[in-house]
Coordinates of C-alpha atoms and ligand atoms in Angstrom, one line a residue:
M1 CA 56.8 100.2 191.6
S2 CA 57.4 101.7 195.0
S3 CA 56.3 105.3 194.9
S4 CA 52.9 106.4 196.1
I5 CA 53.2 109.2 193.5
A6 CA 53.4 106.5 190.8
Q7 CA 50.2 104.9 192.2
S8 CA 48.4 108.2 192.3
A9 CA 49.4 109.0 188.8
I10 CA 48.2 105.7 187.5
A11 CA 44.9 106.1 189.4
N12 CA 44.4 109.6 188.0
L13 CA 45.1 108.5 184.5
K14 CA 42.6 105.6 184.9
E15 CA 40.0 108.0 186.3
A16 CA 40.6 110.2 183.2
S17 CA 39.4 107.2 181.1
L18 CA 42.8 106.4 179.7
E19 CA 43.1 102.9 181.2
D20 CA 42.9 101.2 177.8
V21 CA 46.0 103.1 176.6
L22 CA 48.0 102.9 179.8
Y23 CA 50.8 100.5 180.1
I24 CA 53.0 99.5 183.1
P25 CA 56.2 97.6 183.3
S26 CA 56.1 94.0 182.2
Q27 CA 53.1 94.5 179.9
Q28 CA 53.9 93.6 176.3
T29 CA 53.0 97.1 174.9
Y30 CA 55.2 98.8 177.5
D31 CA 58.2 96.6 176.6
A32 CA 57.5 97.1 172.8
R33 CA 57.4 100.9 173.2
E34 CA 60.6 100.9 175.3
G35 CA 62.2 98.7 172.7
S36 CA 61.3 101.2 170.0
Y37 CA 63.5 104.1 171.1
W38 CA 66.2 104.5 168.4
S39 CA 69.1 104.4 170.9
L40 CA 69.5 102.4 174.0
T41 CA 70.4 105.5 176.0
P42 CA 66.8 106.9 176.5
R43 CA 65.3 103.4 177.2
L44 CA 64.5 104.3 180.8
S45 CA 61.9 102.7 183.1
P46 CA 58.9 105.1 183.5
W47 CA 56.3 104.1 186.0
A48 CA 53.8 104.0 183.1
I49 CA 53.5 104.9 179.5
V50 CA 50.2 106.5 178.3
Q51 CA 49.4 106.6 174.6
P52 CA 46.7 109.2 173.9
R53 CA 44.9 108.8 170.6
N54 CA 44.0 112.4 170.0
A55 CA 44.4 115.9 171.4
E56 CA 41.5 115.5 173.9
E57 CA 43.3 112.5 175.4
V58 CA 46.6 114.4 175.5
S59 CA 44.7 117.1 177.5
K60 CA 43.2 114.4 179.8
A61 CA 46.7 113.0 180.4
I62 CA 48.3 116.4 181.2
K63 CA 45.5 117.2 183.6
A64 CA 45.7 113.9 185.4
L65 CA 49.5 114.1 185.7
V66 CA 49.6 117.8 186.8
K67 CA 47.0 117.1 189.5
T68 CA 49.2 114.3 190.8
D69 CA 51.3 116.1 193.3
G70 CA 55.0 115.7 192.5
C71 CA 54.5 113.6 189.4
K72 CA 57.0 114.4 186.5
F73 CA 56.5 113.3 183.0
A74 CA 58.1 113.1 179.5
I75 CA 56.8 113.7 176.0
R76 CA 57.8 111.2 173.3
S77 CA 57.1 111.4 169.5
G78 CA 59.5 109.3 167.4
G79 CA 61.9 108.7 170.3
H80 CA 65.0 109.5 168.3
M81 CA 66.7 112.0 170.6
S82 CA 69.4 109.9 172.1
W83 CA 70.5 111.1 175.6
N84 CA 68.8 109.9 178.7
G85 CA 67.6 113.3 179.9
A86 CA 66.3 114.3 176.5
G87 CA 62.7 114.5 177.7
N88 CA 61.4 111.7 175.5
N89 CA 61.4 109.3 178.4
I90 CA 61.7 109.4 182.2
E91 CA 63.0 107.2 185.1
E92 CA 60.8 108.4 187.9
G93 CA 57.6 109.5 186.2
V94 CA 55.2 108.8 183.3
T95 CA 55.8 109.0 179.6
I96 CA 53.2 110.5 177.3
D97 CA 53.9 108.6 174.1
L98 CA 52.4 110.1 171.0
G99 CA 53.0 107.0 168.9
L100 CA 49.3 106.4 168.2
M101 CA 49.0 109.9 166.8
A102 CA 50.8 109.3 163.6
K103 CA 48.5 110.3 160.8
T104 CA 49.3 112.7 157.9
T105 CA 46.5 114.2 155.8
Y106 CA 46.5 116.7 153.0
N107 CA 43.9 119.3 152.2
P108 CA 44.0 120.3 148.5
E109 CA 41.9 123.4 149.2
T110 CA 44.1 124.9 151.8
K111 CA 47.2 123.3 150.3
L112 CA 48.4 122.4 153.7
A113 CA 49.5 119.0 155.1
S114 CA 48.6 118.2 158.6
L115 CA 51.0 116.0 160.5
Q116 CA 50.5 114.4 163.8
P117 CA 53.6 114.3 166.0
G118 CA 54.0 110.6 166.3
G119 CA 54.5 110.1 162.6
R120 CA 57.7 108.9 161.1
W121 CA 59.0 110.8 158.0
T122 CA 59.0 107.7 155.8
N123 CA 55.2 107.4 156.3
V124 CA 54.7 111.2 156.1
Y125 CA 56.4 111.4 152.7
A126 CA 54.5 108.3 151.3
D127 CA 51.2 109.8 152.5
V128 CA 51.8 113.3 150.9
E129 CA 53.3 111.9 147.7
K130 CA 50.0 110.2 146.9
H131 CA 48.7 113.8 146.5
G132 CA 51.6 114.9 144.3
V133 CA 53.0 117.0 147.1
M134 CA 55.9 117.0 149.5
V135 CA 56.8 118.5 152.9
A136 CA 60.1 119.5 154.5
G137 CA 61.1 117.0 157.2
G138 CA 63.7 114.5 158.3
R139 CA 66.2 112.9 156.0
E140 CA 66.2 109.5 157.8
G141 CA 63.0 107.5 157.5
L142 CA 62.2 106.6 161.1
V143 CA 62.9 110.0 162.8
G144 CA 59.8 111.4 164.4
V145 CA 57.8 114.4 163.4
G146 CA 57.3 116.0 166.8
G147 CA 60.9 116.3 168.0
L148 CA 62.3 117.3 164.7
L149 CA 59.9 120.1 164.1
T150 CA 59.8 121.5 167.6
G151 CA 63.6 121.5 167.6
G152 CA 64.0 123.3 164.2
G153 CA 64.4 120.7 161.4
L154 CA 67.3 120.4 158.9
T155 CA 65.6 119.1 155.8
F156 CA 66.3 118.5 152.1
F157 CA 64.6 121.9 151.5
T158 CA 66.4 124.0 154.1
C159 CA 68.7 125.6 151.7
R160 CA 65.9 126.6 149.4
D161 CA 63.1 127.3 151.8
G162 CA 64.3 127.5 155.4
W163 CA 64.1 125.2 158.3
G164 CA 61.4 122.6 158.8
C165 CA 59.8 124.8 161.5
D166 CA 59.6 127.7 159.1
Q167 CA 57.2 125.7 157.0
V168 CA 54.7 125.3 159.8
V169 CA 51.8 127.7 159.5
N170 CA 49.7 126.5 162.4
Y171 CA 50.2 124.4 165.5
E172 CA 47.6 122.6 167.6
V173 CA 49.0 122.6 171.1
V174 CA 47.9 121.3 174.5
L175 CA 49.0 123.7 177.2
A176 CA 49.9 122.9 180.8
D177 CA 46.3 123.5 182.0
G178 CA 45.0 121.0 179.5
S179 CA 43.5 123.6 177.1
I180 CA 43.8 122.8 173.4
V181 CA 44.7 125.9 171.4
E182 CA 45.8 126.8 167.9
A183 CA 48.9 128.9 167.4
N184 CA 49.4 130.8 164.1
D185 CA 50.1 134.3 162.8
T186 CA 46.8 135.6 164.1
M187 CA 45.9 133.2 167.0
N188 CA 48.4 133.2 169.9
P189 CA 51.1 134.6 167.6
D190 CA 53.6 134.8 170.4
L191 CA 53.2 131.1 171.1
F192 CA 53.4 130.4 167.4
R193 CA 56.8 132.1 167.1
V194 CA 58.4 130.4 170.1
L195 CA 57.3 126.9 169.0
K196 CA 59.5 127.4 165.9
G197 CA 62.6 125.8 167.4
G198 CA 61.7 126.4 171.1
H199 CA 61.5 122.6 171.8
N200 CA 59.3 121.1 174.5
N201 CA 59.2 124.3 176.7
F202 CA 55.6 125.4 176.0
G203 CA 53.2 122.6 175.5
I204 CA 52.6 119.3 173.6
V205 CA 52.1 119.9 169.9
T206 CA 49.4 117.6 168.6
R207 CA 49.3 118.8 165.0
F208 CA 51.6 120.6 162.6
D209 CA 49.9 122.3 159.6
M210 CA 52.6 122.7 157.0
K211 CA 53.3 124.3 153.7
I212 CA 53.8 121.9 150.8
F213 CA 56.0 121.7 147.7
A214 CA 55.3 119.9 144.5
A215 CA 56.6 116.3 144.7
K216 CA 59.4 115.7 142.3
N217 CA 61.7 112.8 141.6
V218 CA 65.1 113.6 143.1
W219 CA 68.5 112.6 141.6
D220 CA 70.0 111.1 144.6
G221 CA 72.5 108.6 146.0
S222 CA 75.9 107.9 147.6
I223 CA 79.5 108.3 146.6
V224 CA 81.5 106.1 148.8
H225 CA 85.2 107.0 149.2
S226 CA 88.1 105.4 150.9
K227 CA 90.2 107.2 153.5
A228 CA 92.9 107.7 150.9
V229 CA 91.0 110.6 149.3
T230 CA 90.0 112.3 152.5
N231 CA 91.6 115.7 151.6
E232 CA 90.1 115.6 148.0
V233 CA 86.6 115.0 149.5
I234 CA 87.1 117.9 151.9
E235 CA 88.2 120.3 149.2
A236 CA 85.3 119.2 147.0
Y237 CA 82.9 119.7 149.9
V238 CA 84.1 123.2 150.4
D239 CA 83.7 123.9 146.7
F240 CA 80.2 122.5 146.9
Q241 CA 79.2 124.7 149.8
T242 CA 80.7 127.8 148.1
K243 CA 78.5 127.2 145.0
L244 CA 75.5 126.2 146.9
V245 CA 74.1 129.6 147.5
D246 CA 73.5 130.1 143.8
S247 CA 72.1 126.6 143.4
P248 CA 70.1 125.8 146.5
D249 CA 68.4 122.8 145.0
S250 CA 71.5 120.7 145.7
H251 CA 71.8 119.0 149.0
V252 CA 74.8 117.1 150.5
L253 CA 75.5 115.2 153.7
A254 CA 79.2 114.4 153.9
M255 CA 79.6 111.5 156.4
W256 CA 82.7 110.0 157.9
V257 CA 81.8 106.5 159.0
Y258 CA 83.7 103.9 161.2
M259 CA 81.9 100.6 161.6
P260 CA 82.7 98.0 164.3
Q261 CA 85.7 95.8 163.6
T262 CA 86.5 97.3 160.2
P263 CA 90.1 98.2 159.4
E264 CA 89.4 101.8 158.3
Y265 CA 86.8 104.5 158.1
F266 CA 85.1 105.4 154.8
I267 CA 83.4 108.6 153.6
N268 CA 79.9 108.5 152.3
V269 CA 78.8 111.6 150.5
V270 CA 75.1 111.6 149.9
V271 CA 74.1 113.9 147.1
T272 CA 70.5 114.9 146.4
S273 CA 69.3 117.2 143.6
L274 CA 65.8 118.3 144.5
D275 CA 64.5 119.0 141.0
G276 CA 66.1 115.8 139.6
V277 CA 68.7 117.7 137.7
E278 CA 71.9 115.6 137.3
N279 CA 75.4 116.9 138.0
T280 CA 74.4 120.3 139.2
K281 CA 77.2 122.8 139.5
P282 CA 77.8 122.4 143.2
F283 CA 78.2 118.6 142.8
Q284 CA 80.7 118.7 139.9
K285 CA 83.9 118.7 141.9
L286 CA 82.5 116.1 144.3
L287 CA 81.7 113.8 141.4
T288 CA 85.3 113.8 140.2
V289 CA 86.8 112.5 143.4
P290 CA 87.4 108.7 143.0
G291 CA 84.7 106.7 144.7
Q292 CA 81.9 104.3 144.2
Q293 CA 78.9 106.1 142.9
N294 CA 75.3 104.9 143.0
I295 CA 73.1 107.8 142.1
T296 CA 69.6 107.3 140.6
S297 CA 66.3 109.0 140.1
K298 CA 63.8 108.3 142.9
T299 CA 61.0 109.8 145.0
I300 CA 61.8 111.2 148.4
A301 CA 59.5 108.6 150.1
S302 CA 61.5 105.8 148.5
K303 CA 64.8 107.5 149.3
V304 CA 64.2 107.8 153.0
A305 CA 62.6 104.4 153.2
E306 CA 66.0 103.0 152.2
F307 CA 68.0 105.4 154.4
L308 CA 67.6 103.9 157.9
V309 CA 70.4 104.4 160.4
P310 CA 70.9 101.2 162.5
S311 CA 69.9 101.6 166.1
G312 CA 70.1 99.8 169.4
R313 CA 73.3 101.0 171.1
F314 CA 74.3 103.6 173.6
D315 CA 74.9 106.9 172.0
S316 CA 77.0 110.1 172.6
W317 CA 76.4 113.1 170.4
L318 CA 78.0 116.5 170.2
T319 CA 77.7 119.3 167.7
V320 CA 79.6 122.5 166.9
T321 CA 79.2 125.2 164.3
F322 CA 82.1 127.1 162.6
E323 CA 82.6 129.3 159.6
L324 CA 83.2 127.4 156.3
D325 CA 87.0 126.9 156.3
E326 CA 88.8 123.9 154.8
R327 CA 91.4 124.0 157.6
I328 CA 88.8 123.3 160.3
I329 CA 87.2 120.4 158.3
K330 CA 90.7 118.9 157.8
K331 CA 91.5 119.3 161.4
A332 CA 88.2 117.5 162.3
A333 CA 89.0 114.7 160.0
V334 CA 92.4 114.2 161.7
L335 CA 90.7 114.3 165.1
F336 CA 88.1 111.8 163.9
E337 CA 90.9 109.4 163.1
G338 CA 92.5 110.0 166.4
L339 CA 89.2 109.3 168.2
M340 CA 88.8 106.1 166.2
E341 CA 92.4 105.0 167.2
E342 CA 91.8 105.9 170.8
L343 CA 88.6 103.9 171.1
R344 CA 90.1 101.0 169.3
K345 CA 92.6 100.7 172.2
S346 CA 90.0 101.0 174.9
I347 CA 86.9 99.2 173.6
P348 CA 87.1 95.4 173.4
D349 CA 87.0 94.0 169.8
S350 CA 86.7 97.5 168.5
N351 CA 83.0 97.1 168.9
F352 CA 81.9 100.7 168.4
S353 CA 80.9 102.9 165.5
I354 CA 81.4 106.6 164.9
S355 CA 79.8 108.9 162.4
M356 CA 80.8 112.4 161.7
V357 CA 78.6 114.6 159.4
F358 CA 79.3 118.0 157.8
Q359 CA 76.5 120.0 156.5
P360 CA 76.0 123.6 155.5
L361 CA 74.4 126.4 157.4
L362 CA 74.2 129.3 154.9
A363 CA 73.7 132.9 155.8
S364 CA 71.0 133.0 153.0
W365 CA 68.8 130.6 155.0
T366 CA 67.9 133.4 157.3
Q367 CA 66.0 135.3 154.7
H368 CA 63.7 132.4 154.2
S369 CA 63.0 132.2 157.9
V370 CA 62.6 136.0 158.2
A371 CA 60.2 136.0 155.2
K372 CA 58.0 133.5 157.0
G373 CA 58.0 135.5 160.2
G374 CA 61.1 134.2 161.9
N375 CA 62.0 131.4 164.2
M376 CA 63.8 131.0 167.6
L377 CA 67.2 129.9 166.2
G378 CA 68.5 133.5 166.1
L379 CA 70.6 132.9 162.9
E380 CA 70.1 136.5 161.8
R381 CA 73.1 137.3 164.1
I382 CA 75.4 135.2 162.0
P383 CA 76.3 136.7 158.6
E384 CA 78.8 134.1 157.5
N385 CA 78.3 130.8 155.7
C386 CA 78.9 128.1 158.3
V387 CA 79.3 124.4 158.7
I388 CA 77.3 122.3 161.2
L389 CA 79.4 119.4 162.4
I390 CA 77.9 116.5 164.4
V391 CA 79.7 113.5 165.7
A392 CA 77.9 110.4 167.1
V393 CA 79.6 107.5 168.9
E394 CA 77.8 104.3 169.6
V395 CA 78.9 101.6 172.0
E396 CA 77.5 98.4 173.5
T397 CA 77.2 99.3 177.2
F398 CA 76.1 102.3 179.3
E399 CA 79.4 102.1 181.2
L400 CA 81.5 102.3 178.0
S401 CA 79.4 105.3 176.9
T402 CA 79.8 107.3 180.1
K403 CA 83.4 106.3 181.0
V404 CA 85.1 106.0 177.5
S405 CA 83.3 107.2 174.5
T406 CA 81.7 110.4 175.9
P407 CA 84.9 111.7 177.5
A408 CA 86.8 111.0 174.3
L409 CA 84.2 112.7 172.2
K410 CA 84.3 115.8 174.5
A411 CA 88.1 115.9 174.2
M412 CA 87.8 115.9 170.4
F413 CA 85.2 118.7 170.5
S414 CA 87.3 120.8 172.8
E415 CA 90.2 120.6 170.3
I416 CA 87.9 121.5 167.3
G417 CA 86.5 124.4 169.3
S418 CA 89.9 125.7 170.3
Y419 CA 91.2 125.3 166.8
A420 CA 88.2 127.2 165.3
T421 CA 88.6 129.9 167.9
S422 CA 92.3 130.3 167.2
L423 CA 91.3 131.0 163.6
E424 CA 88.5 133.3 164.8
K425 CA 86.0 131.1 163.0
N426 CA 84.1 129.6 165.9
V427 CA 80.4 130.4 165.7
D428 CA 78.1 130.7 168.7
F429 CA 75.3 128.5 167.5
L430 CA 74.4 124.9 168.6
Y431 CA 71.6 123.1 166.7
L432 CA 69.4 121.8 169.5
N433 CA 68.4 118.5 167.8
Y434 CA 72.1 117.5 167.4
C435 CA 73.2 118.5 171.0
G436 CA 74.4 116.2 173.7
D437 CA 73.5 116.5 177.4
S438 CA 76.5 118.7 178.2
Q439 CA 75.5 121.3 175.7
D440 CA 73.2 124.3 176.1
P441 CA 71.7 125.2 172.7
L442 CA 69.1 127.7 173.8
S443 CA 71.8 130.0 175.2
T444 CA 73.1 130.4 171.6
Y445 CA 69.7 131.6 170.2
G446 CA 70.2 135.3 171.0
E447 CA 69.0 137.5 173.8
E448 CA 65.9 138.7 172.0
N449 CA 64.7 135.1 171.4
L450 CA 65.4 134.1 175.0
K451 CA 63.3 137.0 176.1
K452 CA 60.4 135.9 173.8
M453 CA 60.7 132.3 175.0
R454 CA 60.7 133.4 178.7
E455 CA 57.7 135.6 178.2
A456 CA 55.8 132.9 176.4
S457 CA 56.6 130.4 179.0
A458 CA 55.4 132.7 181.8
K459 CA 52.2 133.5 179.8
Y460 CA 51.2 130.0 178.6
D461 CA 52.6 127.9 181.4
P462 CA 52.5 130.2 184.5
T463 CA 53.0 127.4 187.0
G464 CA 56.1 126.1 185.1
V465 CA 54.8 122.7 184.3
F466 CA 57.0 122.3 181.2
Q467 CA 60.0 123.6 183.2
E468 CA 59.6 121.6 186.4
R469 CA 57.2 118.7 185.8
V470 CA 58.6 117.9 182.4
P471 CA 62.3 118.1 183.4
G472 CA 63.8 116.5 180.3
G473 CA 65.2 118.3 177.3
F474 CA 66.7 121.8 177.1
K475 CA 64.8 124.1 179.5
I476 CA 64.4 127.8 178.9
S477 CA 64.4 128.3 182.7
K478 CA 67.9 126.7 183.0
V479 CA 69.6 129.0 180.5
K480 CA 72.0 131.1 182.5
I481 CA 72.2 134.3 180.4
Ligands
LIG501 C1 69.2 108.6 162.7 C2 68.8 110.1 162.9 C3 68.7 110.9 161.8 C4 68.4 112.3 162.1 N1 68.2 113.1 161.0 C5 67.8 114.4 161.2 C6 67.6 115.3 160.1 O1 67.6 115.0 159.0 N2 67.3 116.6 160.4 C7 67.2 117.1 161.7 O2 67.0 118.3 161.9 N3 67.4 116.2 162.7 C8 67.7 114.9 162.5 N4 67.9 114.1 163.6 C9 67.8 114.7 165.0 C10 66.3 114.7 165.3 O3 65.7 115.8 164.8 C11 66.1 114.7 166.8 O4 66.5 113.5 167.4 C12 64.5 114.8 167.1 O5 64.3 115.2 168.4 C13 63.8 113.5 166.7 O6 62.4 113.7 166.7 P1 61.5 112.6 167.5 O7 60.1 112.9 167.2 O8 62.0 111.2 167.2 O9 61.9 113.1 169.0 P2 61.7 112.4 170.4 O10 62.9 111.7 170.7 O11 60.4 111.7 170.6 O12 61.6 113.8 171.2 C14 62.7 114.7 171.2 C15 62.4 115.9 172.0 O13 61.3 116.6 171.5 C16 60.3 116.7 172.5 N5 59.0 116.5 171.8 C17 58.7 115.4 171.0 N6 57.5 115.6 170.5 C18 57.0 116.7 171.0 C19 55.7 117.3 170.9 N7 54.8 116.8 170.1 N8 55.5 118.5 171.5 C20 56.5 119.0 172.3 N9 57.7 118.5 172.5 C21 57.9 117.3 171.8 C22 60.6 115.6 173.5 O14 60.1 115.9 174.8 C23 62.1 115.6 173.5 O15 62.6 116.6 174.3 C24 68.2 112.8 163.4 C25 68.4 111.9 164.5 C26 68.7 110.5 164.2 C27 68.8 109.6 165.4

């Protein structure tokens, strides 16, 4: 460790009584925490990792780092965001790792669940299900609470009740000056509003108090299809989305998957009926497409515990949103195959994987968000039913990722974008939690929301700590419009 800034930062953290949760390179806990990022891409080499145990210790850490001239830092919850400037880790600086703040509690009197940011959804669901209740969160077990909810949150319940962030009624937040505040409809309401999707721009959230639903068994599982029925799956998916608005208890993730060294891709359609009702109307056409079905009744906790996406490679992600249109989905499927063929030629032993996921973004969701006071995503501007597409490519080395897979993925997205634009179906919305480093989601959230975020940043972080000293992630100060 060469930098004198690093040495001052560590000395200041020790002086703040954080020595017993402070780890430097080569210490076992440091290596274990680095190894626990989902993707290899954000496994950087911070000068130190500090793991506060409560909001007071987060406050001490912020104060210590802010008073260290020139010291930058990162904020990590689950560590699932997978680009190396995502803000969950840092090369020349210190990482505040919230992994020890992972508790979930439920208060039957207030009917609110309180989630600490370092929790993983698999544990959150298991904890709340013990009380017969459920919260809206991630659909993969190990994704973290903090990043998903500060970035928006597509959940099983989004179609029925709005985004994950719409379910938060109160945030406990540590601000840039170390003060610990509550943000809700009556206390700091402007901060409350911008935290709903505004990402890591305003403070470190140390507790999310959330609305709950009754826990029910879901009817859930996979239908695995071969490439041969690609067009039938797409037509059935479009039918599903068209019927979804009248039956919002049905949830689908339609995933195209290529695994290393396999001859072909397959399609995995994951269906979930939230009230446990079998064969709901939106699923009916999907269920007639030939495929291997494995759908059973289960709890959400057991479902996400068994749905863990393998990790440990270098990732490139991109997302786009377009109006629901079969032609664009078919075009994306053709481009997916083209990407697969191209990477097969350039990556030794075809050792890469690609997943492409289609999921709905319905105009009706906005009414749930608006009814709960609104969020930062700005979807009121978009009256059409849309599709959010995300494609993720995973490779074995950083070099392959930067030189081969990322450029190929960008070329694919450029074609999808041009095609959607040629049909006048491109939609100006990028879901932040699915974006890659070349994308600028906040600029798609609408002028009014940008203004609110800029004002809140100036008010709650007047010296720009979360803009300059926490450089990672999507910064409101960097948005050009
Ligand atoms: C396998 C997989 C499945 C996924 N499934 C879903 C899904 O179902 N729905 C969905 O919406 N998204 C999903 N995502 C995307 C996911 O929402 C983002 O990657 C999210 O950022 C992960 O949360 P995290 O806590 O792990 O974030 P981290 O990687 O720890 O952090 C992500 C960002 O949030 C900031 N941040 C984290 N915690 C805080 C905090 N407490 N206060 C302020 N800022 C904070 C960080 O600085 C960073 O910029 C998935 C991702 C993966 C890899």
